[in-house]
Amino acid sequence: AQSVSQHNHHVILSEAASLELGCNYSYGGTVNLFWYVQYPGQHLQLLLKYFSGDPLVKGIKGFEAEFIKSKFSFNLRKPSVQWSDTAEYFCAVNADTNAGKSTFGDGTTLTVKP
Amino acid sequence: DTAVSQTPKYLVTQMGNDKSIKCEQNLGHDTMYWYKQDSKKFLKIMFSYNNKELIINETVPNRFSPKSPDKAHLNLHINSLELGDSAVYFCASSSRTSGYEQYFGPGTRLTVT
């Protein structure tokens, strides 16, 4: 069975600080990896995804993530956060053989202070 | 055009009642899902349908019954509502060709009193 672990439950940063959110997954085969963002009162939307190829993927709003296969990790980064990045961030994994079932981490609440 | 839509957006009801939530997607996806997000923001998959066939059925009380009349629609019926059912329910859709990237609806906030 696949599982996802997000290490940080709540992160508080000041504007312009750098961000890194940890995500580790557990699955022995090939996976698709995702980061979703949920702004206050809204639904989840895709930030970025990794299927194959370059392990450094770039998403919307200046976010990027690096897939490190040996560490089963897919950490999310942003060099300089803004107040508008305040949101809930979810890492998710999907094994193509698993009937389209995505497993989500417990989420990280990011609060950016102006 | 809304890609994944849900109705209603808010639902307030009393314990013991039966209620339904509807979901529709116009993305041409073949797989649809129901997720439950609790007050701590944890997101758990409940059901998934692929081309009207139930393919994922997580440990969910049998008071919850999904129905997919066609591959663009997935409804959720809940019998005998309990206080613990209060949550936000999200519908989502995806396709294998997009690596099962999830497209979420706006959510239905269910409050059971």
PDB file of C-alpha atoms in Angstrom:
ATOM      1  CA  ALA A   1       0.000   0.000   0.000  1.00  0.00           C
ATOM      2  CA  GLN A   2       1.162   3.517  -0.706  1.00  0.00           C
ATOM      3  CA  SER A   3       1.491   6.135   2.022  1.00  0.00           C
ATOM      4  CA  VAL A   4       2.594   9.741   2.246  1.00  0.00           C
ATOM      5  CA  SER A   5       4.208  11.556   5.143  1.00  0.00           C
ATOM      6  CA  GLN A   6       4.450  15.327   5.453  1.00  0.00           C
ATOM      7  CA  HIS A   7       6.809  16.284   8.244  1.00  0.00           C
ATOM      8  CA  ASN A   8       5.718  19.812   8.955  1.00  0.00           C
ATOM      9  CA  HIS A   9       2.191  20.302  10.235  1.00  0.00           C
ATOM     10  CA  HIS A  10       2.320  24.055  10.620  1.00  0.00           C
ATOM     11  CA  VAL A  11       4.955  26.403   9.241  1.00  0.00           C
ATOM     12  CA  ILE A  12       5.046  30.117  10.001  1.00  0.00           C
ATOM     13  CA  LEU A  13       7.268  32.369   7.922  1.00  0.00           C
ATOM     14  CA  SER A  14       7.741  36.047   7.286  1.00  0.00           C
ATOM     15  CA  GLU A  15       7.369  37.419   3.779  1.00  0.00           C
ATOM     16  CA  ALA A  16      10.455  36.928   1.595  1.00  0.00           C
ATOM     17  CA  ALA A  17      11.634  33.944   3.640  1.00  0.00           C
ATOM     18  CA  SER A  18      12.484  30.739   1.814  1.00  0.00           C
ATOM     19  CA  LEU A  19      10.209  27.740   2.075  1.00  0.00           C
ATOM     20  CA  GLU A  20      10.807  24.027   2.032  1.00  0.00           C
ATOM     21  CA  LEU A  21       8.067  21.531   2.882  1.00  0.00           C
ATOM     22  CA  GLY A  22       9.007  17.911   3.287  1.00  0.00           C
ATOM     23  CA  CYS A  23       7.191  14.989   1.707  1.00  0.00           C
ATOM     24  CA  ASN A  24       8.164  11.326   1.796  1.00  0.00           C
ATOM     25  CA  TYR A  25       6.220   8.502   0.273  1.00  0.00           C
ATOM     26  CA  SER A  26       6.220   4.777   0.682  1.00  0.00           C
ATOM     27  CA  TYR A  27       5.730   2.632  -2.414  1.00  0.00           C
ATOM     28  CA  GLY A  28       8.078   0.243  -4.139  1.00  0.00           C
ATOM     29  CA  GLY A  29       7.086   0.887  -7.737  1.00  0.00           C
ATOM     30  CA  THR A  30       6.695   3.745 -10.167  1.00  0.00           C
ATOM     31  CA  VAL A  31       4.653   6.648  -8.887  1.00  0.00           C
ATOM     32  CA  ASN A  32       3.247   9.960 -10.002  1.00  0.00           C
ATOM     33  CA  LEU A  33       3.796  12.713  -7.451  1.00  0.00           C
ATOM     34  CA  PHE A  34       1.803  15.866  -6.855  1.00  0.00           C
ATOM     35  CA  TRP A  35       1.617  18.944  -4.697  1.00  0.00           C
ATOM     36  CA  TYR A  36      -1.775  20.567  -4.278  1.00  0.00           C
ATOM     37  CA  VAL A  37      -2.601  23.858  -2.600  1.00  0.00           C
ATOM     38  CA  GLN A  38      -5.811  24.810  -0.807  1.00  0.00           C
ATOM     39  CA  TYR A  39      -6.291  28.515  -0.190  1.00  0.00           C
ATOM     40  CA  PRO A  40      -8.574  29.451   2.721  1.00  0.00           C
ATOM     41  CA  GLY A  41     -12.160  28.514   1.976  1.00  0.00           C
ATOM     42  CA  GLN A  42     -11.341  27.058  -1.436  1.00  0.00           C
ATOM     43  CA  HIS A  43     -10.884  23.678  -3.053  1.00  0.00           C
ATOM     44  CA  LEU A  44      -7.587  21.956  -3.769  1.00  0.00           C
ATOM     45  CA  GLN A  45      -5.797  22.876  -6.961  1.00  0.00           C
ATOM     46  CA  LEU A  46      -2.645  21.540  -8.544  1.00  0.00           C
ATOM     47  CA  LEU A  47       0.663  23.301  -7.845  1.00  0.00           C
ATOM     48  CA  LEU A  48       2.942  20.927  -9.725  1.00  0.00           C
ATOM     49  CA  LYS A  49       3.418  17.294 -10.652  1.00  0.00           C
ATOM     50  CA  TYR A  50       6.134  14.790 -11.475  1.00  0.00           C
ATOM     51  CA  PHE A  51       5.646  11.804 -13.754  1.00  0.00           C
ATOM     52  CA  SER A  52       9.085  11.165 -15.229  1.00  0.00           C
ATOM     53  CA  GLY A  53      12.120  12.936 -16.675  1.00  0.00           C
ATOM     54  CA  ASP A  54      13.809  15.901 -15.019  1.00  0.00           C
ATOM     55  CA  PRO A  55      13.434  15.369 -11.265  1.00  0.00           C
ATOM     56  CA  LEU A  56      13.264  19.120 -10.670  1.00  0.00           C
ATOM     57  CA  VAL A  57       9.807  20.294 -11.626  1.00  0.00           C
ATOM     58  CA  LYS A  58       8.498  23.816 -11.701  1.00  0.00           C
ATOM     59  CA  GLY A  59       4.933  24.741 -10.948  1.00  0.00           C
ATOM     60  CA  ILE A  60       2.767  27.787 -10.698  1.00  0.00           C
ATOM     61  CA  LYS A  61       3.499  30.875  -8.595  1.00  0.00           C
ATOM     62  CA  GLY A  62       7.239  30.220  -8.365  1.00  0.00           C
ATOM     63  CA  PHE A  63       7.004  26.854  -6.628  1.00  0.00           C
ATOM     64  CA  GLU A  64       9.267  23.952  -7.490  1.00  0.00           C
ATOM     65  CA  ALA A  65       9.797  20.441  -6.188  1.00  0.00           C
ATOM     66  CA  GLU A  66      12.586  17.917  -6.460  1.00  0.00           C
ATOM     67  CA  PHE A  67      12.034  14.183  -6.751  1.00  0.00           C
ATOM     68  CA  ILE A  68      14.828  12.210  -5.075  1.00  0.00           C
ATOM     69  CA  LYS A  69      14.134   8.580  -5.810  1.00  0.00           C
ATOM     70  CA  SER A  70      16.715   7.196  -3.400  1.00  0.00           C
ATOM     71  CA  LYS A  71      15.115   9.083  -0.542  1.00  0.00           C
ATOM     72  CA  PHE A  72      11.502   8.561  -1.644  1.00  0.00           C
ATOM     73  CA  SER A  73      11.100  12.304  -1.278  1.00  0.00           C
ATOM     74  CA  PHE A  74       9.360  15.064  -3.172  1.00  0.00           C
ATOM     75  CA  ASN A  75       9.998  18.283  -1.249  1.00  0.00           C
ATOM     76  CA  LEU A  76       8.333  21.538  -2.186  1.00  0.00           C
ATOM     77  CA  ARG A  77      10.348  24.764  -2.307  1.00  0.00           C
ATOM     78  CA  LYS A  78       9.907  28.438  -2.955  1.00  0.00           C
ATOM     79  CA  PRO A  79      12.784  30.912  -2.627  1.00  0.00           C
ATOM     80  CA  SER A  80      10.698  33.837  -1.395  1.00  0.00           C
ATOM     81  CA  VAL A  81       7.194  33.455  -0.011  1.00  0.00           C
ATOM     82  CA  GLN A  82       4.448  36.043  -0.125  1.00  0.00           C
ATOM     83  CA  TRP A  83       1.529  36.683   2.192  1.00  0.00           C
ATOM     84  CA  SER A  84      -0.757  35.289  -0.525  1.00  0.00           C
ATOM     85  CA  ASP A  85       0.965  31.896  -0.200  1.00  0.00           C
ATOM     86  CA  THR A  86      -0.813  31.375   3.114  1.00  0.00           C
ATOM     87  CA  ALA A  87      -2.653  28.103   2.517  1.00  0.00           C
ATOM     88  CA  GLU A  88      -2.775  24.382   3.181  1.00  0.00           C
ATOM     89  CA  TYR A  89      -0.335  22.296   1.114  1.00  0.00           C
ATOM     90  CA  PHE A  90      -0.871  18.627   0.335  1.00  0.00           C
ATOM     91  CA  CYS A  91       1.570  16.156  -1.104  1.00  0.00           C
ATOM     92  CA  ALA A  92       0.006  13.201  -2.959  1.00  0.00           C
ATOM     93  CA  VAL A  93       1.195  10.025  -4.620  1.00  0.00           C
ATOM     94  CA  ASN A  94      -0.491   7.901  -7.219  1.00  0.00           C
ATOM     95  CA  ALA A  95       0.722   4.518  -8.397  1.00  0.00           C
ATOM     96  CA  ASP A  96      -0.524   3.934 -11.907  1.00  0.00           C
ATOM     97  CA  THR A  97      -1.376   0.343 -11.061  1.00  0.00           C
ATOM     98  CA  ASN A  98      -3.576   1.381  -8.177  1.00  0.00           C
ATOM     99  CA  ALA A  99      -6.779   2.121 -10.094  1.00  0.00           C
ATOM    100  CA  GLY A 100      -6.251   5.863  -9.968  1.00  0.00           C
ATOM    101  CA  LYS A 101      -6.165   6.037  -6.185  1.00  0.00           C
ATOM    102  CA  SER A 102      -4.242   9.042  -4.928  1.00  0.00           C
ATOM    103  CA  THR A 103      -3.005   8.986  -1.357  1.00  0.00           C
ATOM    104  CA  PHE A 104      -2.665  12.369   0.302  1.00  0.00           C
ATOM    105  CA  GLY A 105      -0.435  13.446   3.133  1.00  0.00           C
ATOM    106  CA  ASP A 106      -1.972  15.076   6.192  1.00  0.00           C
ATOM    107  CA  GLY A 107      -1.208  18.535   4.854  1.00  0.00           C
ATOM    108  CA  THR A 108       0.969  21.422   5.998  1.00  0.00           C
ATOM    109  CA  THR A 109      -0.552  24.711   7.038  1.00  0.00           C
ATOM    110  CA  LEU A 110       1.633  27.579   5.856  1.00  0.00           C
ATOM    111  CA  THR A 111       1.108  30.974   7.454  1.00  0.00           C
ATOM    112  CA  VAL A 112       3.047  33.868   5.959  1.00  0.00           C
ATOM    113  CA  LYS A 113       3.203  36.981   8.099  1.00  0.00           C
ATOM    114  CA  PRO A 114       3.259  40.303   6.229  1.00  0.00           C
TER     115      PRO A 114
ATOM    116  CA  ASP B   1     -17.002  26.943 -17.641  1.00  0.00           C
ATOM    117  CA  THR B   2     -16.849  25.085 -14.353  1.00  0.00           C
ATOM    118  CA  ALA B   3     -14.853  21.880 -14.759  1.00  0.00           C
ATOM    119  CA  VAL B   4     -16.108  20.042 -11.668  1.00  0.00           C
ATOM    120  CA  SER B   5     -19.261  21.316 -10.008  1.00  0.00           C
ATOM    121  CA  GLN B   6     -21.037  20.229  -6.857  1.00  0.00           C
ATOM    122  CA  THR B   7     -24.396  21.029  -5.350  1.00  0.00           C
ATOM    123  CA  PRO B   8     -25.231  22.152  -2.820  1.00  0.00           C
ATOM    124  CA  LYS B   9     -22.320  24.258  -1.564  1.00  0.00           C
ATOM    125  CA  TYR B  10     -23.663  24.256   1.978  1.00  0.00           C
ATOM    126  CA  LEU B  11     -25.892  21.723   3.652  1.00  0.00           C
ATOM    127  CA  VAL B  12     -27.194  22.051   7.197  1.00  0.00           C
ATOM    128  CA  THR B  13     -29.371  19.254   8.482  1.00  0.00           C
ATOM    129  CA  GLN B  14     -30.374  17.399  11.607  1.00  0.00           C
ATOM    130  CA  MET B  15     -29.194  14.042  12.845  1.00  0.00           C
ATOM    131  CA  GLY B  16     -31.098  11.133  11.397  1.00  0.00           C
ATOM    132  CA  ASN B  17     -31.958  12.838   8.113  1.00  0.00           C
ATOM    133  CA  ASP B  18     -31.017  11.550   4.668  1.00  0.00           C
ATOM    134  CA  LYS B  19     -29.277  13.870   2.209  1.00  0.00           C
ATOM    135  CA  SER B  20     -27.623  13.788  -1.203  1.00  0.00           C
ATOM    136  CA  ILE B  21     -24.777  15.694  -2.813  1.00  0.00           C
ATOM    137  CA  LYS B  22     -24.432  15.868  -6.579  1.00  0.00           C
ATOM    138  CA  CYS B  23     -21.312  16.185  -8.696  1.00  0.00           C
ATOM    139  CA  GLU B  24     -20.779  16.741 -12.393  1.00  0.00           C
ATOM    140  CA  GLN B  25     -17.625  17.103 -14.478  1.00  0.00           C
ATOM    141  CA  ASN B  26     -17.326  18.362 -18.039  1.00  0.00           C
ATOM    142  CA  LEU B  27     -13.669  17.405 -18.554  1.00  0.00           C
ATOM    143  CA  GLY B  28     -14.358  14.111 -20.293  1.00  0.00           C
ATOM    144  CA  HIS B  29     -12.608  12.223 -17.490  1.00  0.00           C
ATOM    145  CA  ASP B  30     -13.395   8.576 -16.907  1.00  0.00           C
ATOM    146  CA  THR B  31     -12.719   8.458 -13.160  1.00  0.00           C
ATOM    147  CA  MET B  32     -14.530  10.320 -10.389  1.00  0.00           C
ATOM    148  CA  TYR B  33     -14.041  10.391  -6.625  1.00  0.00           C
ATOM    149  CA  TRP B  34     -15.521  11.443  -3.334  1.00  0.00           C
ATOM    150  CA  TYR B  35     -13.221  12.745  -0.610  1.00  0.00           C
ATOM    151  CA  LYS B  36     -13.998  13.780   2.957  1.00  0.00           C
ATOM    152  CA  GLN B  37     -12.032  16.622   4.584  1.00  0.00           C
ATOM    153  CA  ASP B  38     -12.452  16.895   8.328  1.00  0.00           C
ATOM    154  CA  SER B  39     -12.023  19.877  10.613  1.00  0.00           C
ATOM    155  CA  LYS B  40      -8.274  19.239  10.850  1.00  0.00           C
ATOM    156  CA  LYS B  41      -8.044  19.454   7.032  1.00  0.00           C
ATOM    157  CA  PHE B  42      -7.178  15.761   6.677  1.00  0.00           C
ATOM    158  CA  LEU B  43      -8.288  14.546   3.258  1.00  0.00           C
ATOM    159  CA  LYS B  44      -9.448  10.965   2.881  1.00  0.00           C
ATOM    160  CA  ILE B  45     -10.691   9.195  -0.192  1.00  0.00           C
ATOM    161  CA  MET B  46     -14.074   7.538   0.191  1.00  0.00           C
ATOM    162  CA  PHE B  47     -15.061   6.171  -3.216  1.00  0.00           C
ATOM    163  CA  SER B  48     -13.958   6.116  -6.807  1.00  0.00           C
ATOM    164  CA  TYR B  49     -15.828   5.221  -9.977  1.00  0.00           C
ATOM    165  CA  ASN B  50     -14.326   4.444 -13.350  1.00  0.00           C
ATOM    166  CA  ASN B  51     -16.781   4.503 -16.257  1.00  0.00           C
ATOM    167  CA  LYS B  52     -19.694   4.024 -13.842  1.00  0.00           C
ATOM    168  CA  GLU B  53     -18.021   1.080 -12.106  1.00  0.00           C
ATOM    169  CA  LEU B  54     -17.079   1.276  -8.427  1.00  0.00           C
ATOM    170  CA  ILE B  55     -13.342   0.658  -8.176  1.00  0.00           C
ATOM    171  CA  ILE B  56     -12.367   2.117  -4.817  1.00  0.00           C
ATOM    172  CA  ASN B  57     -14.444   1.703  -1.697  1.00  0.00           C
ATOM    173  CA  GLU B  58     -12.539   2.674   1.396  1.00  0.00           C
ATOM    174  CA  THR B  59     -13.650   1.900   4.932  1.00  0.00           C
ATOM    175  CA  VAL B  60     -16.763   4.029   4.946  1.00  0.00           C
ATOM    176  CA  PRO B  61     -20.003   3.333   6.854  1.00  0.00           C
ATOM    177  CA  ASN B  62     -22.597   1.746   4.608  1.00  0.00           C
ATOM    178  CA  ARG B  63     -24.840   4.743   5.332  1.00  0.00           C
ATOM    179  CA  PHE B  64     -22.835   6.351   2.520  1.00  0.00           C
ATOM    180  CA  SER B  65     -23.830   5.181  -0.932  1.00  0.00           C
ATOM    181  CA  PRO B  66     -22.360   6.569  -4.140  1.00  0.00           C
ATOM    182  CA  LYS B  67     -24.149   6.383  -7.459  1.00  0.00           C
ATOM    183  CA  SER B  68     -22.827   7.106 -10.924  1.00  0.00           C
ATOM    184  CA  PRO B  69     -25.587   7.372 -13.543  1.00  0.00           C
ATOM    185  CA  ASP B  70     -22.981   8.096 -16.240  1.00  0.00           C
ATOM    186  CA  LYS B  71     -19.286   8.836 -16.307  1.00  0.00           C
ATOM    187  CA  ALA B  72     -19.838  12.582 -15.993  1.00  0.00           C
ATOM    188  CA  HIS B  73     -21.853  12.345 -12.784  1.00  0.00           C
ATOM    189  CA  LEU B  74     -21.179  10.947  -9.337  1.00  0.00           C
ATOM    190  CA  ASN B  75     -23.639  11.476  -6.525  1.00  0.00           C
ATOM    191  CA  LEU B  76     -23.309  10.732  -2.829  1.00  0.00           C
ATOM    192  CA  HIS B  77     -26.283   9.754  -0.711  1.00  0.00           C
ATOM    193  CA  ILE B  78     -25.995   9.676   3.062  1.00  0.00           C
ATOM    194  CA  ASN B  79     -28.582   7.954   5.245  1.00  0.00           C
ATOM    195  CA  SER B  80     -29.229   8.543   8.930  1.00  0.00           C
ATOM    196  CA  LEU B  81     -26.809  11.426   9.269  1.00  0.00           C
ATOM    197  CA  GLU B  82     -24.660  11.597  12.400  1.00  0.00           C
ATOM    198  CA  LEU B  83     -22.788  14.464  14.043  1.00  0.00           C
ATOM    199  CA  GLY B  84     -19.484  12.931  12.946  1.00  0.00           C
ATOM    200  CA  ASP B  85     -20.477  13.238   9.308  1.00  0.00           C
ATOM    201  CA  SER B  86     -19.982  17.000   9.523  1.00  0.00           C
ATOM    202  CA  ALA B  87     -17.150  17.800   7.126  1.00  0.00           C
ATOM    203  CA  VAL B  88     -16.408  19.206   3.710  1.00  0.00           C
ATOM    204  CA  TYR B  89     -17.014  16.697   0.937  1.00  0.00           C
ATOM    205  CA  PHE B  90     -15.067  17.159  -2.271  1.00  0.00           C
ATOM    206  CA  CYS B  91     -15.800  15.566  -5.576  1.00  0.00           C
ATOM    207  CA  ALA B  92     -12.897  15.127  -7.994  1.00  0.00           C
ATOM    208  CA  SER B  93     -12.240  13.673 -11.408  1.00  0.00           C
ATOM    209  CA  SER B  94      -9.189  12.461 -13.268  1.00  0.00           C
ATOM    210  CA  SER B  95      -8.018  10.388 -16.177  1.00  0.00           C
ATOM    211  CA  ARG B  96      -5.226   7.900 -16.685  1.00  0.00           C
ATOM    212  CA  THR B  97      -3.840   9.965 -19.560  1.00  0.00           C
ATOM    213  CA  SER B  98      -3.103  12.813 -17.138  1.00  0.00           C
ATOM    214  CA  GLY B  99      -1.520  10.530 -14.560  1.00  0.00           C
ATOM    215  CA  TYR B 100      -4.612  10.731 -12.377  1.00  0.00           C
ATOM    216  CA  GLU B 101      -4.064  14.393 -11.557  1.00  0.00           C
ATOM    217  CA  GLN B 102      -7.080  15.269  -9.433  1.00  0.00           C
ATOM    218  CA  TYR B 103      -9.434  18.051 -10.484  1.00  0.00           C
ATOM    219  CA  PHE B 104     -11.479  19.048  -7.462  1.00  0.00           C
ATOM    220  CA  GLY B 105     -14.921  20.534  -7.182  1.00  0.00           C
ATOM    221  CA  PRO B 106     -15.647  23.503  -4.887  1.00  0.00           C
ATOM    222  CA  GLY B 107     -16.729  21.278  -2.002  1.00  0.00           C
ATOM    223  CA  THR B 108     -19.936  20.820  -0.012  1.00  0.00           C
ATOM    224  CA  ARG B 109     -19.809  21.863   3.619  1.00  0.00           C
ATOM    225  CA  LEU B 110     -22.106  19.517   5.511  1.00  0.00           C
ATOM    226  CA  THR B 111     -23.117  20.464   9.033  1.00  0.00           C
ATOM    227  CA  VAL B 112     -25.141  17.992  11.060  1.00  0.00           C
ATOM    228  CA  THR B 113     -26.830  19.411  14.158  1.00  0.00           C
TER     229      THR B 113
END
